[in-house]
Structures are given as structure tokens and as C-alpha cells.
Coordinates of C-alpha atoms in Angstrom, one line a residue:
X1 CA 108.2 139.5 63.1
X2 CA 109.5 138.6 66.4
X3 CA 109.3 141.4 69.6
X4 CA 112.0 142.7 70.6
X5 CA 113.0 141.7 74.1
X6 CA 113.0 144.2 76.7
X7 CA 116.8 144.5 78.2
X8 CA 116.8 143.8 81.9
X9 CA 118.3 145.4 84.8
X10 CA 121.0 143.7 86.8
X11 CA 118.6 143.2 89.7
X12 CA 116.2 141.0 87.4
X13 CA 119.2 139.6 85.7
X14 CA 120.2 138.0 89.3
X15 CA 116.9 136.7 90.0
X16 CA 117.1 135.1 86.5
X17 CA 120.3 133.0 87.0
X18 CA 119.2 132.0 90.5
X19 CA 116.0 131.2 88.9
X20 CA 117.5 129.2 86.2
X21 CA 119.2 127.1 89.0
X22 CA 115.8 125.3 89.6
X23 CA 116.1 123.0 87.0
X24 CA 116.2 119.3 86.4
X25 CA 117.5 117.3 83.0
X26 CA 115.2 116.5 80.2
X27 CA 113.4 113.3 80.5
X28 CA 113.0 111.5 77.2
X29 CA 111.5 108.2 78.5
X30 CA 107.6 108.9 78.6
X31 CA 105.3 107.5 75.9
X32 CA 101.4 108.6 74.9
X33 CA 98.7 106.0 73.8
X34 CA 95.7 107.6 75.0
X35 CA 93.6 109.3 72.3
X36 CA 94.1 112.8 73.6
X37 CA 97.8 112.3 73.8
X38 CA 98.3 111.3 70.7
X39 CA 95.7 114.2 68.6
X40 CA 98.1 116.8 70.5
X41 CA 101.3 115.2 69.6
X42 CA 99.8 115.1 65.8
X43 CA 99.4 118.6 66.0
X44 CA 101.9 119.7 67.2
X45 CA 104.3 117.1 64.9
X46 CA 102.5 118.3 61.9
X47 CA 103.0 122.1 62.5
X48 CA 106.7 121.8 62.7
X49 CA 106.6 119.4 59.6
X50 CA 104.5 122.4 57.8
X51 CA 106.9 125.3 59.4
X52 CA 110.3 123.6 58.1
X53 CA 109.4 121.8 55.4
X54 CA 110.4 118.8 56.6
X55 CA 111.4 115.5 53.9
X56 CA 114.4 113.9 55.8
X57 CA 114.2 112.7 58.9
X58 CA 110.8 112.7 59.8
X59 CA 110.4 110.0 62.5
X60 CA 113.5 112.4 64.6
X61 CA 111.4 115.6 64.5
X62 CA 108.2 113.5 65.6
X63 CA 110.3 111.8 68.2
X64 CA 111.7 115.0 69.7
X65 CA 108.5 117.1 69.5
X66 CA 107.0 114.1 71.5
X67 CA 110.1 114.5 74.2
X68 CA 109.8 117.8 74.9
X69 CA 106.2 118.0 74.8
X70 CA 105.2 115.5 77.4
X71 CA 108.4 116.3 79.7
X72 CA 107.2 120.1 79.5
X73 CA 103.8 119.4 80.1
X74 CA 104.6 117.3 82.9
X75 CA 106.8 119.1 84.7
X76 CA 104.6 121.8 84.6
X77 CA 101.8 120.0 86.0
X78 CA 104.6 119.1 89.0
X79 CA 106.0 122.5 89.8
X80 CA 105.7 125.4 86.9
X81 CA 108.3 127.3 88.4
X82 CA 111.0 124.8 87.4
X83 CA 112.9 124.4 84.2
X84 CA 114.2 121.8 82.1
X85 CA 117.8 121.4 81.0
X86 CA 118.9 120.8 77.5
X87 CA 122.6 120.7 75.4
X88 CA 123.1 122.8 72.3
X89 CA 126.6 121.3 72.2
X90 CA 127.2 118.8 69.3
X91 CA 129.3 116.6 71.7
X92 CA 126.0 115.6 73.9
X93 CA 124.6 114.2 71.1
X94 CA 127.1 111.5 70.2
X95 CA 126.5 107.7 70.4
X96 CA 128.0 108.2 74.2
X97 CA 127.0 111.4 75.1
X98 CA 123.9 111.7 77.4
X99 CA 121.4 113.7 74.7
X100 CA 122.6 110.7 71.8
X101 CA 121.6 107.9 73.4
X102 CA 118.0 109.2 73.7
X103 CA 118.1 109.2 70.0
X104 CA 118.4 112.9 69.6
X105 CA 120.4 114.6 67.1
X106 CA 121.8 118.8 67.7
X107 CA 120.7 119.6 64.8
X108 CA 117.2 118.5 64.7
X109 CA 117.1 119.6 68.8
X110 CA 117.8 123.0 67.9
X111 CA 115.4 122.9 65.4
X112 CA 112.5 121.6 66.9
X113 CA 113.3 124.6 70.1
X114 CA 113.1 127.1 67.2
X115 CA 109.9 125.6 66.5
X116 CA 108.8 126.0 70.2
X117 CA 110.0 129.6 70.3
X118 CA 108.6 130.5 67.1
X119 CA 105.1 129.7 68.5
X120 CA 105.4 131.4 71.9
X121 CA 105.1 127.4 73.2
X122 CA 108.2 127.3 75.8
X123 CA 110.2 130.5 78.0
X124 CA 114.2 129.9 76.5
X125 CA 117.2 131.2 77.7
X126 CA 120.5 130.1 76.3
X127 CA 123.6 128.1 78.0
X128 CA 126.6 129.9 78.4
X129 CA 130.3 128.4 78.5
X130 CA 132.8 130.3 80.3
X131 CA 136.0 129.9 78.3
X132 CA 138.6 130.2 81.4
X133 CA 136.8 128.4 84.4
X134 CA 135.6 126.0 81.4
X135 CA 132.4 125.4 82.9
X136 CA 129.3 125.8 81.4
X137 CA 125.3 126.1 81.8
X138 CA 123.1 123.9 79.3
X139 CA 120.2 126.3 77.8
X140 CA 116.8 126.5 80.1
X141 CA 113.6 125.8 78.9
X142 CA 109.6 125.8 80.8
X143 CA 106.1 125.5 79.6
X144 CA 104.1 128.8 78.9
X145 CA 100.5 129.3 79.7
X146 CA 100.2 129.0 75.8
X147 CA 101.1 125.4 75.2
X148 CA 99.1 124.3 78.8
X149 CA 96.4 125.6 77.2
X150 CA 96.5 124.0 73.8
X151 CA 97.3 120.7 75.9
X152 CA 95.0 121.1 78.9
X153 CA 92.2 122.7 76.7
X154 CA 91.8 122.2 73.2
X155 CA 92.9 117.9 73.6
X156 CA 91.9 117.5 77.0
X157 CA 95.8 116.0 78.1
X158 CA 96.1 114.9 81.4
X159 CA 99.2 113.9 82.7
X160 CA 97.7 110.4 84.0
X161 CA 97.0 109.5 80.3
X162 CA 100.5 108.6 79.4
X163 CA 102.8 106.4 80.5
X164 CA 106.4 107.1 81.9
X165 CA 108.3 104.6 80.2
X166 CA 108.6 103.4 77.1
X167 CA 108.3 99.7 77.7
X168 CA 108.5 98.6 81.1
X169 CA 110.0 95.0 80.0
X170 CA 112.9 97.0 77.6
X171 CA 116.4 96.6 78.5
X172 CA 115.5 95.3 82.4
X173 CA 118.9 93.6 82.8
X174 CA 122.1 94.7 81.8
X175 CA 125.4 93.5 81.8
X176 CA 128.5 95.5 82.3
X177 CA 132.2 95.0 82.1
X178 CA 135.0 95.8 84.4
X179 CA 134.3 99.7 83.0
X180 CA 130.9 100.1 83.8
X181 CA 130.2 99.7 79.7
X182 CA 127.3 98.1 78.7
X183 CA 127.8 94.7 77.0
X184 CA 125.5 93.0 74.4
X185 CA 124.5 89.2 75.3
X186 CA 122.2 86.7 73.9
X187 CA 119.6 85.7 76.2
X188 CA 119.7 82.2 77.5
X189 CA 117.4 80.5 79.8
X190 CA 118.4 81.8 82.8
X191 CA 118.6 85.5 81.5
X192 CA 115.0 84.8 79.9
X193 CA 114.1 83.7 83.3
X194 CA 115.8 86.6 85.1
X195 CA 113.6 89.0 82.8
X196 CA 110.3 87.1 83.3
X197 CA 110.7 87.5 87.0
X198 CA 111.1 91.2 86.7
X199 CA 108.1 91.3 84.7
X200 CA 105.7 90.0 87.1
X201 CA 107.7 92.6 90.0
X202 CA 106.9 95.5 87.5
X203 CA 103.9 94.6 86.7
X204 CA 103.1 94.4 89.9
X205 CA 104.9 98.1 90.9
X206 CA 102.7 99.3 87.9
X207 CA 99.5 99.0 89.2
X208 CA 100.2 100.4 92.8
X209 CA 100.2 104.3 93.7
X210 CA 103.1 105.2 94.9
X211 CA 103.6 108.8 95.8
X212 CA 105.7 110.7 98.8
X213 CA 103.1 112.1 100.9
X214 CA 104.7 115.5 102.2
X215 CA 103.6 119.2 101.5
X216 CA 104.1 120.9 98.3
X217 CA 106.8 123.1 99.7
X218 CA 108.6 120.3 100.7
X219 CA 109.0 119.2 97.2
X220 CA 110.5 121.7 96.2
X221 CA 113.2 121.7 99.2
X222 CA 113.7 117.8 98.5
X223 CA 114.3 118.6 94.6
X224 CA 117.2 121.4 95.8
X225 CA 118.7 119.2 97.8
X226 CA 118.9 116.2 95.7
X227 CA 120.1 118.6 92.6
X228 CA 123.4 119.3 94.3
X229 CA 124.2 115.5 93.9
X230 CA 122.7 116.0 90.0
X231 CA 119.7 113.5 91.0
X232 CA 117.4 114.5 89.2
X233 CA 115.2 111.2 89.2
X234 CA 114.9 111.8 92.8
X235 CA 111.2 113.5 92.9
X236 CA 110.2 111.8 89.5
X237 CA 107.5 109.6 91.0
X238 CA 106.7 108.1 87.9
X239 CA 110.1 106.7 87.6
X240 CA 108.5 102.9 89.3
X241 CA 110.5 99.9 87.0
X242 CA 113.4 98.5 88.6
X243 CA 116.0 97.3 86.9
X244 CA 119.1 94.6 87.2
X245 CA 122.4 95.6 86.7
X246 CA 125.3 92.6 86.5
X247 CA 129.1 93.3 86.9
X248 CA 132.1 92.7 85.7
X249 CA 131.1 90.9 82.4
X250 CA 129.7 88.1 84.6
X251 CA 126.0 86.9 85.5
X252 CA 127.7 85.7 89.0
X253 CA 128.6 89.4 90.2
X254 CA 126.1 92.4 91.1
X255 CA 122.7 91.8 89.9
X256 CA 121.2 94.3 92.7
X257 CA 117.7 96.3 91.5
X258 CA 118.4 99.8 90.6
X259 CA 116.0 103.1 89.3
X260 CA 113.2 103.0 91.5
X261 CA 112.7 106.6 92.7
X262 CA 112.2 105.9 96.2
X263 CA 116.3 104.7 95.9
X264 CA 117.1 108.2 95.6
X265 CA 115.7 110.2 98.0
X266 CA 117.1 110.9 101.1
X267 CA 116.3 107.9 103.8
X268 CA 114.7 110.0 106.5
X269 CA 112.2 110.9 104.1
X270 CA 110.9 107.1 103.1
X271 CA 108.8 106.8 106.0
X272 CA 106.5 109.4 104.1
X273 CA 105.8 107.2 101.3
X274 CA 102.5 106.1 100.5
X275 CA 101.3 102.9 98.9
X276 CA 97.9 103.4 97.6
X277 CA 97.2 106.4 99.6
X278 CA 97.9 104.0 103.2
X279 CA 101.4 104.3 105.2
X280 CA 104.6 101.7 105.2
X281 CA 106.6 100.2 107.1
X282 CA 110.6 99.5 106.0
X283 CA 112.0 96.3 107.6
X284 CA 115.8 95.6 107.0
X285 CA 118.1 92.4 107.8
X286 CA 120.8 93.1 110.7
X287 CA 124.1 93.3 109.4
X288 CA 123.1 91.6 106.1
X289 CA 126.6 91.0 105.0
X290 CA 128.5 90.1 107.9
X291 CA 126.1 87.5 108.9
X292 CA 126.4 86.1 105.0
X293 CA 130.0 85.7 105.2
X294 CA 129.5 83.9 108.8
X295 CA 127.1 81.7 107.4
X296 CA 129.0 80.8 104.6
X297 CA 131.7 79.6 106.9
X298 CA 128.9 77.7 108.7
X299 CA 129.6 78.9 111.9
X300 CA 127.0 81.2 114.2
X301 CA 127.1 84.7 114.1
X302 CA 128.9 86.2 117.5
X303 CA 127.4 86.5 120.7
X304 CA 127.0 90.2 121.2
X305 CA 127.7 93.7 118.9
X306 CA 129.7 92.5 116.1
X307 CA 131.0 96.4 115.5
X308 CA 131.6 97.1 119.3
X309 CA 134.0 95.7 121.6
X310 CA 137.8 95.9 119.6
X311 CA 140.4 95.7 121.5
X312 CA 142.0 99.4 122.3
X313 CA 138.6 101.3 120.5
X314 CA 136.1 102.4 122.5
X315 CA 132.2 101.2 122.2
X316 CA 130.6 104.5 121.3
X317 CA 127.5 104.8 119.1
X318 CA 129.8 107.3 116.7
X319 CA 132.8 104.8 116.6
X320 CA 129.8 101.5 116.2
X321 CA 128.7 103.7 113.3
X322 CA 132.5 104.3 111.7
X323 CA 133.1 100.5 112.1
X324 CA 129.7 99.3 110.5
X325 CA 130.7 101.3 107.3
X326 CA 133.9 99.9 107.5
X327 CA 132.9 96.7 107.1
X328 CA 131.1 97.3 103.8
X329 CA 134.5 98.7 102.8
X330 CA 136.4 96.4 103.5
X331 CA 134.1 93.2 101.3
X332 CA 134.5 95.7 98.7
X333 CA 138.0 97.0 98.5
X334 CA 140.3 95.0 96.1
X335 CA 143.5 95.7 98.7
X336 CA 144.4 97.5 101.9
X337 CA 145.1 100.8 100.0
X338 CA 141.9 100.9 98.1
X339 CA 140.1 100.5 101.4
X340 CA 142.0 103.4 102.9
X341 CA 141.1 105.6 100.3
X342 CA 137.4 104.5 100.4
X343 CA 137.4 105.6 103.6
X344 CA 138.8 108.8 103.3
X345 CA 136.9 109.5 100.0
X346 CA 133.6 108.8 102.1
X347 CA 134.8 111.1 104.9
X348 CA 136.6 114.1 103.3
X349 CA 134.6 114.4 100.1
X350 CA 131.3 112.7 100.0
X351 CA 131.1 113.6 103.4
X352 CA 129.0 110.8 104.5
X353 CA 131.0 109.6 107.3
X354 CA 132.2 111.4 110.8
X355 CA 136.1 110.5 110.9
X356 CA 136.2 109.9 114.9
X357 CA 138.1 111.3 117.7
X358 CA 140.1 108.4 118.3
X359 CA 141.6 107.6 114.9
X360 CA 144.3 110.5 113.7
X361 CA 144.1 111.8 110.3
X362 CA 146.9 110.8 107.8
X363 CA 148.2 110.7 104.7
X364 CA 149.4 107.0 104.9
X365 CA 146.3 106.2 107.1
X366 CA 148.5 104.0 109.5
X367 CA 145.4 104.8 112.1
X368 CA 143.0 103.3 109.5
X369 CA 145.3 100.1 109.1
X370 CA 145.6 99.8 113.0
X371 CA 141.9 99.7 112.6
X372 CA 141.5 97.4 109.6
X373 CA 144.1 94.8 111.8
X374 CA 142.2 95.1 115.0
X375 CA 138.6 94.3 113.6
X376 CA 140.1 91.3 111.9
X377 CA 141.4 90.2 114.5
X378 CA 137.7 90.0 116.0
X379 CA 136.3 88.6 113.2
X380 CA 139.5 86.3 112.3
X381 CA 137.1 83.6 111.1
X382 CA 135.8 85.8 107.9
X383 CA 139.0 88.3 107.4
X384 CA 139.8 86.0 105.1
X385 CA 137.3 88.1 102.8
X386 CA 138.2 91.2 103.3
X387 CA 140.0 93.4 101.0
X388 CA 139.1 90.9 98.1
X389 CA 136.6 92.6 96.4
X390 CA 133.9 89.6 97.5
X391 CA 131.4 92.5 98.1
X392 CA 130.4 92.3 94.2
X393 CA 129.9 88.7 95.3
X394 CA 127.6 89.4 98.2
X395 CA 125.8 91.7 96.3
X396 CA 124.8 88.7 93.9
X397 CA 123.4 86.7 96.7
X398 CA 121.4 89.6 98.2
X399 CA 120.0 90.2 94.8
X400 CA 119.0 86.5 94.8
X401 CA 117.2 86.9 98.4
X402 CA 115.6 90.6 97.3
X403 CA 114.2 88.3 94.1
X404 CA 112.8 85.7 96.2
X405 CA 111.0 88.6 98.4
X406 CA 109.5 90.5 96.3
X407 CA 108.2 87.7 93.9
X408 CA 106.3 86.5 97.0
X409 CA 104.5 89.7 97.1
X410 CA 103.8 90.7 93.7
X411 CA 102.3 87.5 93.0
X412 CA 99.3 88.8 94.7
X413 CA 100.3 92.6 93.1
X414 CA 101.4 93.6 95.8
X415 CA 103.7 96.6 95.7
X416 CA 107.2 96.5 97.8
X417 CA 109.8 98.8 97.2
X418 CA 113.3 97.4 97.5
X419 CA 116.8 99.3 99.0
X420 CA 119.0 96.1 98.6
X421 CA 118.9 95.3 102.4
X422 CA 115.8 96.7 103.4
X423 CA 112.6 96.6 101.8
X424 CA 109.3 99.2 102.4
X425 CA 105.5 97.8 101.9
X426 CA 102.2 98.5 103.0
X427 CA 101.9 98.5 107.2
X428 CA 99.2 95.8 107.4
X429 CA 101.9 93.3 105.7
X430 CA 104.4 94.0 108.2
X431 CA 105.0 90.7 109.6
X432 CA 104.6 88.8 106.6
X433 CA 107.3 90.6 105.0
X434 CA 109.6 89.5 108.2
X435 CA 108.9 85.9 107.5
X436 CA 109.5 85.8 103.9
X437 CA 113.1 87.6 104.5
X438 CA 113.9 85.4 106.8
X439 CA 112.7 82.4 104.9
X440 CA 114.6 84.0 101.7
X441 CA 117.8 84.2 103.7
X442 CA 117.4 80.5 105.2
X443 CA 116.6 79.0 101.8
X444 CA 119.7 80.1 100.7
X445 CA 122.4 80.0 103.9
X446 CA 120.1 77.4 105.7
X447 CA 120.0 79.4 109.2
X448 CA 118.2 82.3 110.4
X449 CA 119.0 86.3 110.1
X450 CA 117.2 88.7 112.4
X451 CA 115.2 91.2 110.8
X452 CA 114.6 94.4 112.4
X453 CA 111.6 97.3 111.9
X454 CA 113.1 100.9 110.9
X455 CA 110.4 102.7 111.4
X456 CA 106.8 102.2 112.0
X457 CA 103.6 103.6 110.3
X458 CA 102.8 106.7 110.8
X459 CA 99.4 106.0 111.9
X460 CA 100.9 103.6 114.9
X461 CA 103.7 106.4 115.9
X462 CA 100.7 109.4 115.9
X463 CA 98.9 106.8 118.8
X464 CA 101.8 107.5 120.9
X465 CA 101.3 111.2 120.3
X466 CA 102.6 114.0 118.5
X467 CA 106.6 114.6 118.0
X468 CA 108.9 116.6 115.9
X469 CA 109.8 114.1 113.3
X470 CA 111.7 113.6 109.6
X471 CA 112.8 116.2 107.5
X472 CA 109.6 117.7 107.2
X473 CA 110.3 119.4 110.7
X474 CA 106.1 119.3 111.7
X475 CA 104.1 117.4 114.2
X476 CA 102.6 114.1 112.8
X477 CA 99.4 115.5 113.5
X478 CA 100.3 118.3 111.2
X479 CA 100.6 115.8 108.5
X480 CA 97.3 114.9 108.1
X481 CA 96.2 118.3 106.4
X482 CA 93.5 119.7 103.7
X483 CA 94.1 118.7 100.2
X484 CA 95.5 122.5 99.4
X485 CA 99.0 122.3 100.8
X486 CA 99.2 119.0 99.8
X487 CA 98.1 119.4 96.0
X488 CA 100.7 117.7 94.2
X489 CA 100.4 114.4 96.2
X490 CA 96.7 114.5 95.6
X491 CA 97.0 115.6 91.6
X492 CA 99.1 112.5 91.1
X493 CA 97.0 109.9 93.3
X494 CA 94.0 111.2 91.4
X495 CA 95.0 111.1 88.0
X496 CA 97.1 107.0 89.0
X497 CA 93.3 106.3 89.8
X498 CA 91.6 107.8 86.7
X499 CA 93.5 106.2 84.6
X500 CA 94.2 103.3 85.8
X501 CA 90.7 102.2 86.9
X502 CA 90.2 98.6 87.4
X503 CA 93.6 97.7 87.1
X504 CA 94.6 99.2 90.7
X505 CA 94.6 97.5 94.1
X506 CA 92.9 100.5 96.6

């Protein structure tokens, strides 16, 4: 017989829904095939089996129990006080919808959370849909000290004995039509080739540690920041495999590498990454597109700032930074107008651009044109390219070049982490890495591209002395501290080396 629940006061009920805010989506993508893993998952499997009876659809109620299981145990291990987000709505679990295409079904999702209930495994609370603002919560679910202990205890789980993806070589390129749909092709040479290459890169990713070294409190600050843009791969570290993604049904448009977790967090917090416990450096090509479409006219890049000195605009560091995103706007917009409102979309709703001083806002963005005509007037040689859409086109060739990098380096297993322009590794391979970029972009535009250093280690920058630095608002000094605040860095890099003992490069 079930207790009954204790009704709560409106004080506890607010600090429940602001609780309940701290949660992240169900991740369905991690797979056991230690010996410990796979005991608990039996037992647990065969006890709902028992309590339901179950005849059809076996494989489904193993295959959830084994989702929520390892997610719940994980995320546990990570931060306890956070929840995981699930749909009790039938249209999530359609062939599109986000819950059905993780092989899930409502019915046997519902079923198997009645199970977890029912044996005191998992804290629930229920979504709730608000009929006139038509906006809803999905249903809330955590770990209890009940199933951590069946897991930790009774099978010895550890989150280091399973892997985080199902098969690392799975569905590594995709193509997609004009509609961002997914599109089934037969593999050919080249796309066999394509996949082999990303093999050896994830193989490579695989067996390197690579963790974001910043205090526990921290992670839970980055997580709330990244969960108003619903990102919630962003502090997943396990989340390593890259992956290709082609555009526009055709193999000669996009092809960038998407899904590493270090893509999603915020930039001024990639200097604290760590590769095998030792700081990185990130080294980035200058102007990476600009100087492609020169090259590709075969003529020199400008002498001077290509984004300062337009005629009737001034040469300040805000305006330089307005014009240098307005490049990539305009290689990627299809027309003048689309450009406009890619510029206003980035300034008034995304918010990631400072409209300056100098240009009016307007509807018809006549200040924005002025703007568009006066920079193509400086670069009259290459306007020819703008508002074409080529960007999808210069995304291909960067891909090619980003290929060409990091094969060099995970050859030798390696680990480098690539941003599409800019590319993080271990500090002691600093200037190799400069030479095979600028090798990569001379092999395929026959000239050469400077490459700059974003940031230095923070070993080298803590010589200079201590400073007020990154997000993390502390003294580099202060970075250095005891394992305790510090834990979950530490629990991960641990349990990576346990498990992965003669097959990682420390």
C-alpha cells in the first residue's frame, strides 16, 4: 500500500517548482558492457518483467529500464540535486518527436516510471500543461539514495564502467536536405572514406581525458546558464564523438564537425579545459573566410584591417566587431533582405551582437544597406560573393582543412578539439598545430593564412602573475586548489583512468 503524501505548504511548494527548474533532458545514448553494469541492468529488467507480467514487447521495457537507469545514475554521480526531464505526452513519442526517435514508446515510458515509483527507485513529480498560456512542464524525475545504493553497493556500478554512446562509428555523417531532414544514402567510396577518417579522429578523442577543470560550484552556474538556450549537452563531458553534417542534399555543401561538448559551452570558459589532466592552448586562422574567398580569386589578402577603414564609418574596436560579423552574414545570406534580417535577428533577439552608435535603427534597414554597399566597395574584388549563400560553400572547404588537422594529430592519438575555425590541444603542441593549419590551408588555396594564439596555457599566463580572469571570476593561483572543491573534475579523471587503463595517453 502506497503512503500517503504529506500536502505541502505554499512556501515548500515554491522551492519545489524553482527546484524543479534544475533539470536537463533525458539522455538515451549510453550503453553498459562491463560485468557490473550489465548484472544491475538484469535486475532491475527482470523485476519489472516479474511486476507487469510482461509477454509483448520485451526488448522495449529492457531498453527503457537500461535508459533511465544509467542516465539516473549518472547524473547523480554529477550533481544529485538536479533532475531529469521526461514527456508523458503521446505526441513526443512519434517517429519525429524527440522521445520516438530514442526508440521509446508512452506507453511502455509510463510504465516502466510506475515501476521506478513503485520501488521507491526515483523522486517524481508530474508535468503540468497550462491550457490558456499553452505551455507546459514535462514530468521531473532524480535518483534516490535507494537505487545508488542497489547500483553503487550491491553490483559495484561505477559510472566509468559504461560507455556514453552507443557506437561511436553509428550514424557519423549525415546528409540533409534543404529542410534540415535527414536523408538516407548509400555509401560510396568517398562517403566510406569520409567515415573511416572520422574513425581514426574518434578513436583518437576516445582515449583522451577530457574534462573542464573549474570548481564544482561553477558547474552548476555553467549548466543554468546554458539551460536558458535548452543546451543541455553543454556540461555532458562524456558527449566526445564528433560528427559530420552535409547540407542541402549535397556532399559539396556543409560537412563542418558537430556534438563535441566543448562546442557548446560558452568560449570564455574553453581555456579551462583539460587534456589528460595538462592545460591547452586554442589557435584560430585570422579571418578564415575572407582570406578563402581572396585566395580563391588568386589575389593577396589587403594590406592592413580588412574590417576597419570604410569610407564614412569610423575604425572603432565596437564597429571592427559589428563589421567582422557582418561579413559572415553576408557569405551566408541568400539576398540583401535575408542579410538584413540576420542582422537584426542577431542584434534584437539573440542578442549576440551590439547594434552601434553610428548605424540608426530601422525597419527597412536602409543604414544596414548603406553599410552592406560601403564594405563592398572595399572588398569590390570578392562582393561578388556576397549575399549568395556561398557561405554553405566555405563551410565545405573549412571542413576539408579541419579534416586534414586533426587526422595529423590523431594519428599519433592525439586529442584536438575542433570549433570550425579554431582548434584547442594540449600546450606542449602549440606550434605544431600552427604549422599543420597553415600547411592544411596552403595545400588547398596554395598560399599562406596567419594563424593566431587565443589564449595561452594557464600555466604560462600564472608565470606572469596572478589576474582576475574567465568566468570563473578567481585568481589563477586560486585555480590550483585541493581535490574537495574540485570533486567532480577529479571523479571523472579518475574513473576515465580506471577504466580505461592501458588504452590512455597520460
Amino acid at each position: 500500500m502506497r503512503k500517503s503524501k504529506k500536502r505541502l505548504t505554499k512556501k515548500q511548494i515554491k522551492e519545489l517548482a524553482e527546484a524543479l527548474k534544475y533539470s536537463r533532458v533525458l539522455y538515451a545514448r549510453r550503453e553498459g558492457d562491463h560485468p557490473a553494469v550489465k548484472s544491475a541492468l538484469e535486475f532491475f529488467q527482470s523485476e519489472l518483467v516479474k511486476e507487469y507480467m510482461v509477454r509483448r514487447y520485451k526488448s522495449k521495457y529492457r531498453n527503457a529500464v537500461r535508459i533511465f537507469i544509467l542516465d539516473l545514475f549518472f547524473e547523480y554521480q554529477i550533481d544529485p540535486e538536479r533532475y531529469l526531464a521526461y514527456s508523458r505526452s503521446r505526441d513526443d513519442y512519434k517517429k519525429t518527436g524527440r522521445f520516438g526517435k530514442l526508440h521509446l514508446s508512452c506507453e511502455v515510458t509510463k510504465k516502466v516510471i510506475d515501476y521506478l515509483i513503485r520501488y521507491e527507485y526515483i523522486e517524481h513529480h508530474k508535468g503540468v500543461y497550462d491550457k490558456i498560456t499553452k505551455e507546459g512542464k514535462r514530468s521531473r524525475i532524480r535518483a534516490t539514495e535507494k537505487l545508488i545504493r542497489v547500483l553503487s553497493e550491491e553490483y559495484k556500478v561505477e559510472i566509468g564502467q559504461y560507455c556514453w554512446e552507443r557506437d561511436a562509428n553509428s550514424n557519423t555523417v549525415k546528409l540533409r536536405d534543404a529542410n534540415k531532414e535527414k536523408i538516407n544514402y548509400e555509401d560510396t567510396k568517398d562517403t566510406l572514406q569520409l567515415k573511416g577518417n572520422l574513425k581514426v579522429i574518434n578513436r583518437a578523442l576516445e582515449r583522451n581525458a577530457v574534462f573542464l577543470y573549474i570548481k564544482d560550484t561553477e558547474y552548476r552556474d555553467l549548466f543554468k546558464r546554458m539551460q536558458k538556450h535548452s543546451n543541455n549537452a553543454a556540461t555532458d563531458f562524456t558527449r566526445k564523438y564528433v560528427r559530420r553534417i552535409y547540407n542541402n542534399s549535397s556532399w559539396k555543401q556543409g560537412g563542418r564537425f558537430y556534438e563535441g561538448w566543448w562546442q557548446n559551452i560558452p568560449k570564455e570558459y574553453r581555456q579551462y579545459i583539460r587534456i589528460n589532466d595538462k592545460d591547452v592552448v586554442e589557435c584560430d586562422y585570422s579571418g578564415l573566410h575572407i582570406n578563402m574567398l581572396y585566395a580563391m580569386e588568386g589575389l593577396p589578402m589587403p594590406n592592413g584591417d580588412v574590417y576597419r577603414d570604410i569610407p564614412g564609418y569610423p575604425n572603432s574596436d565596437n564597429f571592427r566587431t559589428f563589421v567582422k560579423q557582418l561579413l559572415l552574414i553576408l557569405v551566408n545570406a541568400d539576398n540583401r533582405i535575408k542579410a538584413r534580417e540576420a542582422i537584426q535577428d542577431t542584434v534584437y533577439h539573440k542578442k549576440r551582437l551590439k547594434l552601434p552608435k553610428e548605424i540608426i535603427p530601422s525597419t527597412e534597414g536602409k543604414h544596414i544597406f548603406s553599410l552592406i554597399d560601403a564594405f563592398s566597395e572595399k572588398h569590390k574584388h570578392i562582393s561578388k560573393y556576397f549575399c549568395t549563400g556561398a557561405g554553405i560553400d566555405l563551410q565545405n572547404k573549412d571542413a576539408q582543412i579541419a579534416e586534414q588537422v586533426m587526422l595529423h594529430f590523431a594519428k599519433w592519438n592525439y586529442a584536438i578539439l575542433v570549433m570550425h575555425d579554431s582548434f584547442i590541444i594540449h600546450h606542449g603542441l602549440e606550434q605544431e598545430l600552427k604549422d599543420c593549419m597553415n600547411e592544411a590551408f596552403r595545400d588547398m588555396f596554395n598560399t599562406d593564412i596567419k594563424v593566431d594564439l587565443k589564449y595561452n596555457s594557464i600555466t604560462e599566463r600564472q608565470k606572469i602573475g596572478p589576474e582576475n580572469t574567465g568566468p570563473c571570476k578567481m585568481r589563477l593561483t586560486e585555480i590550483f586548489e585541493d581535490r574537495k572543491t574540485h570533486s567532480i573534475y577529479y571523479k571523472l579523471l579518475e574513473q576515465f583512468k580506471k577504466y580505461n587503463k592501458g588504452n590512455i595517453l597520460m
